[in-house]
Coordinates of C-alpha atoms in Angstrom, one line a residue:
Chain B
X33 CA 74.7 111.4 102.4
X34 CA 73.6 110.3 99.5
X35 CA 75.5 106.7 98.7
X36 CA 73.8 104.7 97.0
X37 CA 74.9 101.3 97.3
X38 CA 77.2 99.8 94.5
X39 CA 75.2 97.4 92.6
X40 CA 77.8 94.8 92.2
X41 CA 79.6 93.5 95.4
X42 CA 83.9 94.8 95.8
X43 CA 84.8 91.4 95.0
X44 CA 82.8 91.2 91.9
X45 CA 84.0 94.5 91.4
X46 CA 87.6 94.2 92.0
X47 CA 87.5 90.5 89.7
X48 CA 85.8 91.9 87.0
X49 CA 88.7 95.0 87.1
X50 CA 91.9 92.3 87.6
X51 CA 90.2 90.3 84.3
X52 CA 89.1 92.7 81.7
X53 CA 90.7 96.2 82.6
X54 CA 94.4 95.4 83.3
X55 CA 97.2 94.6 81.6
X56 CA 99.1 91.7 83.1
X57 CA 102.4 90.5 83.0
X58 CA 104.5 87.6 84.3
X59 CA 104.3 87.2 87.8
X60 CA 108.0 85.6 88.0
X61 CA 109.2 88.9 86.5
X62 CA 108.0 91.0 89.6
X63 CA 109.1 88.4 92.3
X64 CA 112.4 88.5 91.5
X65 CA 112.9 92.6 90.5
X66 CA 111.8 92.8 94.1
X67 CA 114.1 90.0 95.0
X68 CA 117.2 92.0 93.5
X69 CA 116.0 95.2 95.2
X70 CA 116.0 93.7 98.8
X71 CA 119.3 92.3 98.6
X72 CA 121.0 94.8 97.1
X73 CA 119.6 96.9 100.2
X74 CA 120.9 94.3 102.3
X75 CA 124.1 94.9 100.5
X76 CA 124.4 98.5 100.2
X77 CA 123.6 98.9 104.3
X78 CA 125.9 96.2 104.8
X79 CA 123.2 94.0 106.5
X80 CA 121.9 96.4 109.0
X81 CA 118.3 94.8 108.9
X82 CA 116.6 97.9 110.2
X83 CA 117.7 100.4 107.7
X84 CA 116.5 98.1 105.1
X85 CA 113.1 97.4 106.6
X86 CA 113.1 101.7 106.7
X87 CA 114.4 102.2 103.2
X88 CA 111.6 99.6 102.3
X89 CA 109.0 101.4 104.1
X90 CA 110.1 104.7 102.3
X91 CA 110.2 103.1 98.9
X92 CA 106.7 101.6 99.6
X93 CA 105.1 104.6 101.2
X94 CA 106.5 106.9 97.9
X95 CA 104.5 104.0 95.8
X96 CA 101.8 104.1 97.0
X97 CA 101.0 107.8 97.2
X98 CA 101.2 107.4 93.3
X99 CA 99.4 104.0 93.1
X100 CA 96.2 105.4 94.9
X101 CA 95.7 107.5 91.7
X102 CA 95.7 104.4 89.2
X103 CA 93.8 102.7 91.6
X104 CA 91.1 105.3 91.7
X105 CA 90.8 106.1 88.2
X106 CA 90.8 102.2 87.3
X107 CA 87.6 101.5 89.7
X108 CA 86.3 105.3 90.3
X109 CA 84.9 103.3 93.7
X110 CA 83.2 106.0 96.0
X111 CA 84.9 106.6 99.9
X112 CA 84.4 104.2 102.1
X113 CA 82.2 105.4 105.6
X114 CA 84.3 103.1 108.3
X115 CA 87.4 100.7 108.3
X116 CA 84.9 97.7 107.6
X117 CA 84.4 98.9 104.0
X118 CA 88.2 99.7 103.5
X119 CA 89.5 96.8 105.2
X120 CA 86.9 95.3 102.3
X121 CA 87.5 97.3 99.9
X122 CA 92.0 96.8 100.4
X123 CA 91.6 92.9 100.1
X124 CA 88.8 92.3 97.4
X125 CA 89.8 94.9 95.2
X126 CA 93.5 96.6 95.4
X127 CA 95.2 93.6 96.4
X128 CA 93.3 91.7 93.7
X129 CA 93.8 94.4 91.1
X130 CA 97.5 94.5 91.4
X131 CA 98.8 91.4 93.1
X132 CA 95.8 88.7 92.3
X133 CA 95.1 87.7 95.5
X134 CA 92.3 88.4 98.2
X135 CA 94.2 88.2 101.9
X136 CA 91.8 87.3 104.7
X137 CA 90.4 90.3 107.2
X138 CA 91.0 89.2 110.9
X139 CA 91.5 90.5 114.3
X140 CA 89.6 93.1 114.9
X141 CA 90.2 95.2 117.5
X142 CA 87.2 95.8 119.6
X143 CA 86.7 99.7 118.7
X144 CA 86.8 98.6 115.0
X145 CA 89.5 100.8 114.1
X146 CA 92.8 98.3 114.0
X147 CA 92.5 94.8 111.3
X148 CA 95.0 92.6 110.2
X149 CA 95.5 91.2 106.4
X150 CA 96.5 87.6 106.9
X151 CA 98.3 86.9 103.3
X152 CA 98.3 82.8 102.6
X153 CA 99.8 83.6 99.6
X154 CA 102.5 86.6 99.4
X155 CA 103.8 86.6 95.7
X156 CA 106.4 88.9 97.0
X157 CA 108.0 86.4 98.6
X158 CA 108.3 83.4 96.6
X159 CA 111.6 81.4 96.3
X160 CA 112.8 83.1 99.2
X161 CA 114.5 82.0 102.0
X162 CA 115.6 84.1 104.7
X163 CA 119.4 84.0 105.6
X164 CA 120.4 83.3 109.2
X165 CA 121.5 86.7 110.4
X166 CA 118.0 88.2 108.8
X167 CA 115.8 85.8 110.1
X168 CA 115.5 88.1 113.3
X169 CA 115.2 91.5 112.2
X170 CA 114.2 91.7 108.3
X171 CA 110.9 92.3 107.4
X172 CA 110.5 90.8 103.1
X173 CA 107.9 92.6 102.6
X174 CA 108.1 96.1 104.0
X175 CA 107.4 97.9 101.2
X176 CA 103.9 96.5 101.2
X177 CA 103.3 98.4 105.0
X178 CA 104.4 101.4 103.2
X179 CA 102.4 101.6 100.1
X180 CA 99.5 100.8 102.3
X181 CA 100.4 103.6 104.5
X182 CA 101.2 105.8 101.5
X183 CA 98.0 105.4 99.8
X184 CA 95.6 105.6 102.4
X185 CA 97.0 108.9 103.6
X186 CA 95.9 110.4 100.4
X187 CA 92.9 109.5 100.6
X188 CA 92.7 111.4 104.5
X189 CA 93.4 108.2 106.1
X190 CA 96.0 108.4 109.0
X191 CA 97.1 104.7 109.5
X192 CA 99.6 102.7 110.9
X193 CA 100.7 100.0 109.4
X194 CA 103.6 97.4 109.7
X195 CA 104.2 93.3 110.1
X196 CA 103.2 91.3 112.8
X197 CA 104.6 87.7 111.6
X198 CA 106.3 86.2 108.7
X199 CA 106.3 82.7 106.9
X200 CA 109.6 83.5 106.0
X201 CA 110.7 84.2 109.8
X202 CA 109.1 80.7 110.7
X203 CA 105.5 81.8 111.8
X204 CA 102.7 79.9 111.0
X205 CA 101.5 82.7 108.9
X206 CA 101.9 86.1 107.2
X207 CA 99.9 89.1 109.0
X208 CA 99.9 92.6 108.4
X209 CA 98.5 95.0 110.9
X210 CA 96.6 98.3 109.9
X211 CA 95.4 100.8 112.6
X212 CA 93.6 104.0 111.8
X213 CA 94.6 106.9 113.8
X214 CA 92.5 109.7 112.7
X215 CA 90.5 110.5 109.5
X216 CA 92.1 113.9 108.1
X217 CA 88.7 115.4 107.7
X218 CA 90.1 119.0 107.2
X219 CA 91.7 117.8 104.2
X220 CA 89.0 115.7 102.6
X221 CA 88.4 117.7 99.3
X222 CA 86.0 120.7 99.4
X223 CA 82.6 118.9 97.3
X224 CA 82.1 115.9 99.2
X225 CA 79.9 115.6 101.8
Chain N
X223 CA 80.8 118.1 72.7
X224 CA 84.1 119.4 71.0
X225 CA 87.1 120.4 73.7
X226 CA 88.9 123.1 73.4
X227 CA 91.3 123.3 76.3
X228 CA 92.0 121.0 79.2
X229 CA 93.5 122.3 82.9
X230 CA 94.6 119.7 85.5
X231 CA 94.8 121.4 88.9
X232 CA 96.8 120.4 91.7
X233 CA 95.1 119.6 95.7
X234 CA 96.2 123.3 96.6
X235 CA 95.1 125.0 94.4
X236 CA 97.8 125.4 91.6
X237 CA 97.6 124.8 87.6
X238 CA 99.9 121.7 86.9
X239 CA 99.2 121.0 83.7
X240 CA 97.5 123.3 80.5
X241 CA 96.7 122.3 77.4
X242 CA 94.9 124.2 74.3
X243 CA 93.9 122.4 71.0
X244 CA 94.6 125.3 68.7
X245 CA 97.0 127.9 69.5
X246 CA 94.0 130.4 68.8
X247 CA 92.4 130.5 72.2
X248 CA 95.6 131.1 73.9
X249 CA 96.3 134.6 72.5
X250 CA 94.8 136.0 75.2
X251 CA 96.3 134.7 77.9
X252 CA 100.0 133.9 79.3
X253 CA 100.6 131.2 81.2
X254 CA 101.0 133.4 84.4
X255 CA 97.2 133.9 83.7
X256 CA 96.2 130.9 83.6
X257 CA 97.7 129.9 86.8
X258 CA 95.5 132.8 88.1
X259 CA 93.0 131.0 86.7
X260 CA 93.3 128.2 88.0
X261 CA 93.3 129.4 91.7
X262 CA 90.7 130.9 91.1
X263 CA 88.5 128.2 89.9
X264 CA 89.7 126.2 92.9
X265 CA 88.5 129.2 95.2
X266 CA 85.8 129.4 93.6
X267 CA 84.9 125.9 93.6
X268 CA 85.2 125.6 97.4
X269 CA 82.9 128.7 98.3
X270 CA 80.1 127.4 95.6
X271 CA 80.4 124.0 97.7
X272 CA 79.2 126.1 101.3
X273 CA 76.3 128.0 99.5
X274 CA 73.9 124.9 99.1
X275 CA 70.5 126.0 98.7
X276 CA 68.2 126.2 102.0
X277 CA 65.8 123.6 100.7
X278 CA 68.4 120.7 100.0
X279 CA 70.1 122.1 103.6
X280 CA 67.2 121.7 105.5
X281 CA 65.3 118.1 103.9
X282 CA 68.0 115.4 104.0
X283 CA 66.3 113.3 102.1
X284 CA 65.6 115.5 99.0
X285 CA 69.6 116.2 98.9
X286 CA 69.9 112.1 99.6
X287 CA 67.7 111.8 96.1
X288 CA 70.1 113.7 94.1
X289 CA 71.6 111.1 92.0
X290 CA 75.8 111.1 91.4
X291 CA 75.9 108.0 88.9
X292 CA 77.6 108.9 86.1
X293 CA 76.3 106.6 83.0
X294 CA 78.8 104.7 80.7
X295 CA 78.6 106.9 77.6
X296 CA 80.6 104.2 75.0
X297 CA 84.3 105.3 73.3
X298 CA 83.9 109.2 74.4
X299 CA 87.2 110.4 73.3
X300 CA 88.8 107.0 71.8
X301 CA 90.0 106.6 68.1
X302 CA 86.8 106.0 65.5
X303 CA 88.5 102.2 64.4
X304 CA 87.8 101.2 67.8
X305 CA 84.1 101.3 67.9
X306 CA 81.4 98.9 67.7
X307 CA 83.1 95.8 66.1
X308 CA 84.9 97.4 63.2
X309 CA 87.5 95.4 64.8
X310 CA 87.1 92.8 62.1
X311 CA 90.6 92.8 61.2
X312 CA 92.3 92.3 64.7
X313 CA 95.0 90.2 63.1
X314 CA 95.9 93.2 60.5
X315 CA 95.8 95.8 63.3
X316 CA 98.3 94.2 65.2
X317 CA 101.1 96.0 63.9
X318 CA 99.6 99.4 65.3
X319 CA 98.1 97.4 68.6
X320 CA 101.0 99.0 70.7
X321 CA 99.9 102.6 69.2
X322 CA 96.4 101.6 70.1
X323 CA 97.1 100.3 73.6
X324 CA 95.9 102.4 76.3
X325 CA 98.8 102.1 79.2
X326 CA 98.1 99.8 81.7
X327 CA 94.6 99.2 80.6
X328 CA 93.3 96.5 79.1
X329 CA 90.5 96.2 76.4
X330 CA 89.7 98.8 73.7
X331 CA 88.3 101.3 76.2
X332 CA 89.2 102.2 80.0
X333 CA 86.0 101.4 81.9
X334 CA 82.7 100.2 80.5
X335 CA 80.7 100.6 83.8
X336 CA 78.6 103.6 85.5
X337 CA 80.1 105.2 87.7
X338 CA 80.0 107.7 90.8
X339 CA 81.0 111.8 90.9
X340 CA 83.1 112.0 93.7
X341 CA 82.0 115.9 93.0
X342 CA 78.9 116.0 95.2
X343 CA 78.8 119.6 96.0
X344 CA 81.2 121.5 94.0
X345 CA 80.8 123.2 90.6
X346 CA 80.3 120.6 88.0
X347 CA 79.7 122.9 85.1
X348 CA 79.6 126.6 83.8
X349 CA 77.7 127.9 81.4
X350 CA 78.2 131.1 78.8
X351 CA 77.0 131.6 75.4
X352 CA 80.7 131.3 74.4
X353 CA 81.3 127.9 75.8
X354 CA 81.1 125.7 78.4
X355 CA 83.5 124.5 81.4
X356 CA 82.9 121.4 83.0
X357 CA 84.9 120.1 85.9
X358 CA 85.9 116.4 87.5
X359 CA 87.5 116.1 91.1
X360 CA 88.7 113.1 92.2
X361 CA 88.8 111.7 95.9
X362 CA 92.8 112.6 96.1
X363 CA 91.3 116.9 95.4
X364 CA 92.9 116.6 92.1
X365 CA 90.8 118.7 89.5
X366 CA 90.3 118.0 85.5
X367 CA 88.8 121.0 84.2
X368 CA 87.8 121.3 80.5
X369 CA 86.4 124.1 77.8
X370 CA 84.0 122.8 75.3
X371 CA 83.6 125.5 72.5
X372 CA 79.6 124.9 72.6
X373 CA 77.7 127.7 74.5
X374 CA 75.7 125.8 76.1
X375 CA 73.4 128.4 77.2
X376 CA 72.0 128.3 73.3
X377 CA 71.6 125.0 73.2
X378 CA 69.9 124.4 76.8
X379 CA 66.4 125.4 75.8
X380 CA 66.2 121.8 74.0
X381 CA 65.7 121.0 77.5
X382 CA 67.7 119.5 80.8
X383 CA 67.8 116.2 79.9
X384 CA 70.4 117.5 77.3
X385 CA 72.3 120.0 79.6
X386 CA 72.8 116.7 82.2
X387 CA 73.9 114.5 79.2
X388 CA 76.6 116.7 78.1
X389 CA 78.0 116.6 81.9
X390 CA 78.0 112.9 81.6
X391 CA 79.9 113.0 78.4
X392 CA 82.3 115.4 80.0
X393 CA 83.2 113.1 83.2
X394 CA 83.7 110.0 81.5
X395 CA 86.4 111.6 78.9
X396 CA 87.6 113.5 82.4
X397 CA 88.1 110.3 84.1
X398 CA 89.8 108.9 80.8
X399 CA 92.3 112.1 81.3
X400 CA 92.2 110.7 85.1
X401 CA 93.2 107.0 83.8
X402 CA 96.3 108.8 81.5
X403 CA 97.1 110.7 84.7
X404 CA 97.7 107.5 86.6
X405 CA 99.5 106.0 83.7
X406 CA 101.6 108.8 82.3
X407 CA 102.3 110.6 85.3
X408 CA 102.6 109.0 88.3
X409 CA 104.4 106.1 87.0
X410 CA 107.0 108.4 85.9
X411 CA 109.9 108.1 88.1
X412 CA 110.8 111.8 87.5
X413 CA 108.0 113.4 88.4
X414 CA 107.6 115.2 91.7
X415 CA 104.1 115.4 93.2
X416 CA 102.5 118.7 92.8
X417 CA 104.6 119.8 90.6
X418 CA 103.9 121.2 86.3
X419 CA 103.8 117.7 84.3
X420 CA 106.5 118.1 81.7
X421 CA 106.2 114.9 80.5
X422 CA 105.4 114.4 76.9
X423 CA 104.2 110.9 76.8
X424 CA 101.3 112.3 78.8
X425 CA 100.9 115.4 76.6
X426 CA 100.5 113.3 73.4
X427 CA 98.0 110.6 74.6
X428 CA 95.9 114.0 76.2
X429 CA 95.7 115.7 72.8
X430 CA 95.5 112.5 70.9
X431 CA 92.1 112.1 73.2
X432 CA 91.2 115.9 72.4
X433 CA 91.6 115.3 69.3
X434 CA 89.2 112.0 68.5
X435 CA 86.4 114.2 70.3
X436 CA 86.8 117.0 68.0

């Protein structure tokens, strides 16, 4: 396989994209459409946590089976060969690119095949504070599980994704767990090899 | 390299998006047709990828020297203003800067870096005296096919160098289309995956593109 190695390292890579090829916009304004769309979930399943963390899920997983294709055409980065380069790849570049911040890669699972994102900052999250009766079951930040989910099955990556702990639920920090099942090679385009 | 027509082609196979720059070269064809077409190109994309010639089959490392960088070839496709610092008055342009915005992309062109062809295998280009087709995949199996009106077949005996140049020219205005694409079309909440794009905004940044390369 002929893959040559980038010249520039992902972060440099992923920086360089967030700087001087994307449009930005006020990080307040995002925070708090997201804010409006979780509790208005709340409200609408009339606080049944587990529906929302669902409809999340759903709503992230549809997002990111789109935002794959702008992430691709905005870094034209070739496939990564194991979960080392991805887990690289989801923290110094997509997460930069369209949240501007680099979560930490920990917790590998021995068989290399299951990571966790710890997010120190979650801009999703900001001036929130869980209420009482959601402090148990509601996971913020679903929707994030789901786009991951969403856009690395379109690029053949069968993964499992979802929350392990929450700043918001009291934990000492935020960690997202990501575990490859399988790699759809049947449905790897025809041209790559 | 002057385009003629642009196809976007869906993972399975099917024609989701068609586009001509004069009316001309679609006498011949109904749109039926040119989903036709476009299966076929897709079938005939995926058998040319299993008949790899025995020498590159059997010496890894001649087919691990085959090179897949794609070079940065500078405003292919964007408006003439743009280019090379005749920028001088940025202050005056502002009133058409939203016009001259490119989506969710900053700067006065999408990318300014080499890149690498996800199309390692497949066809890249076809040649006929009549005009030549050139073909982008990306790493989702989504295809950007385009016909540029120069045979290239009576232009080649200038040499190879030439032949691989106009393939470079053709995937970095591809991956432009790619970068509308992701704009235009997935960010449209009423779009459904794999299904025709209808959308308009799309169709007029695509031939505005077509267009400046004409």
């Amino acid at each position: 396989m002929s893959m040559s190695t980038p010249s520039k390292s992902l972060k440099v890579i992923g920086d360089d994209t967030w700087k001087n090829k994307t449009e930005k916009v006020n990080a307040e304004l995002f925070t708090l459409t997201y804010g409006a769309i979780v509790s208005q979930l709340c409200a609408d399943y009339d606080r049944d946590f587990q529906k929302v963390n669902n409809q999340l899920y759903s709503m992230g997983y549809n997002i990111g089976v789109r935002l794959i294709e702008d992430f691709l055409a905005r870094t034209a980065l070739p496939r990564c060969e194991n979960m080392v380069k991805t887990s690289e790849m989801i923290s110094k570049c997509a997460f930069k690119i369209f949240l501007n911040m680099s979560p930490q890669v920990a917790n590998w699972s021995p068989e290399k095949d299951t990571f966790s994102l710890i997010l120190d900052e979650n801009p999703l999250s900001d001036f929130v504070e869980l209420p009482m009766d959601a402090m148990k079951q509601l996971w913020y930040s679903n929707v994030l599980s789901g786009v991951l989910k969403g856009s690395l099955e379109m690029v053949q990556l069968d993964c499992d994704v979802w929350f392990v702990s929450d700043v918001l639920k009291g934990d000492p920090q935020t960690e997202l767990r990501i575990k490859l099942n399988k790699v759809l090679k049947d449905e790897i385009p025809i041209g790559e090899d | 390299m002057a385009v003629q027509m642009l196809l976007v082609i869906n993972k399975s196979g099917g024609l989701i998006y068609h586009r001509s720059l004069d009316a001309e070269s679609d006498k011949g064809l109904n749109s039926n047709d040119y989903l036709i077409l476009a299966s076929i190109l897709h079938g005939s994309f995926a058998i040319a990828s299993q008949l790899t010639p025995k020498a590159l089959q059997l010496s890894q490392s001649a087919a691990q020297n085959i090179d897949f960088t794609v070079p940065y070839i500078p405003y292919v496709g964007m408006p003439r203003g743009r280019r090379g610092g005749q920028d001088k008055n940025r202050s005056n342009s502002s009133l058409n800067s939203s016009q001259g915005k490119l989506g969710s992309f900053k700067g006065d062109d999408f990318f300014k870096d080499a890149f690498q062809s996800w199309n390692r295998s497949g066809v890249r280009q076809l040649c006929t005296d009549q005009f030549t087709m050139y073909i982008y995949q990306t790493m989702t199996g989504l295809k950007f096919v385009t016909v540029s009106s120069q045979g290239a077949l009576s232009a080649s005996h200038t040499g190879g160098s030439s032949n691989m140049h106009s393939v470079h020219v053709a995937d970095n205005f591809l991956r432009k289309i790619y970068c509308l694409y992701s704009d235009y079309v997935m960010k449209d909440p009423f779009y459904s995956l794999e299904m025709p794009i209808k959308s308009t905004l799309f169709d007029q940044k695509v031939k505005q593109m077509m267009e400046n390369l004409a």
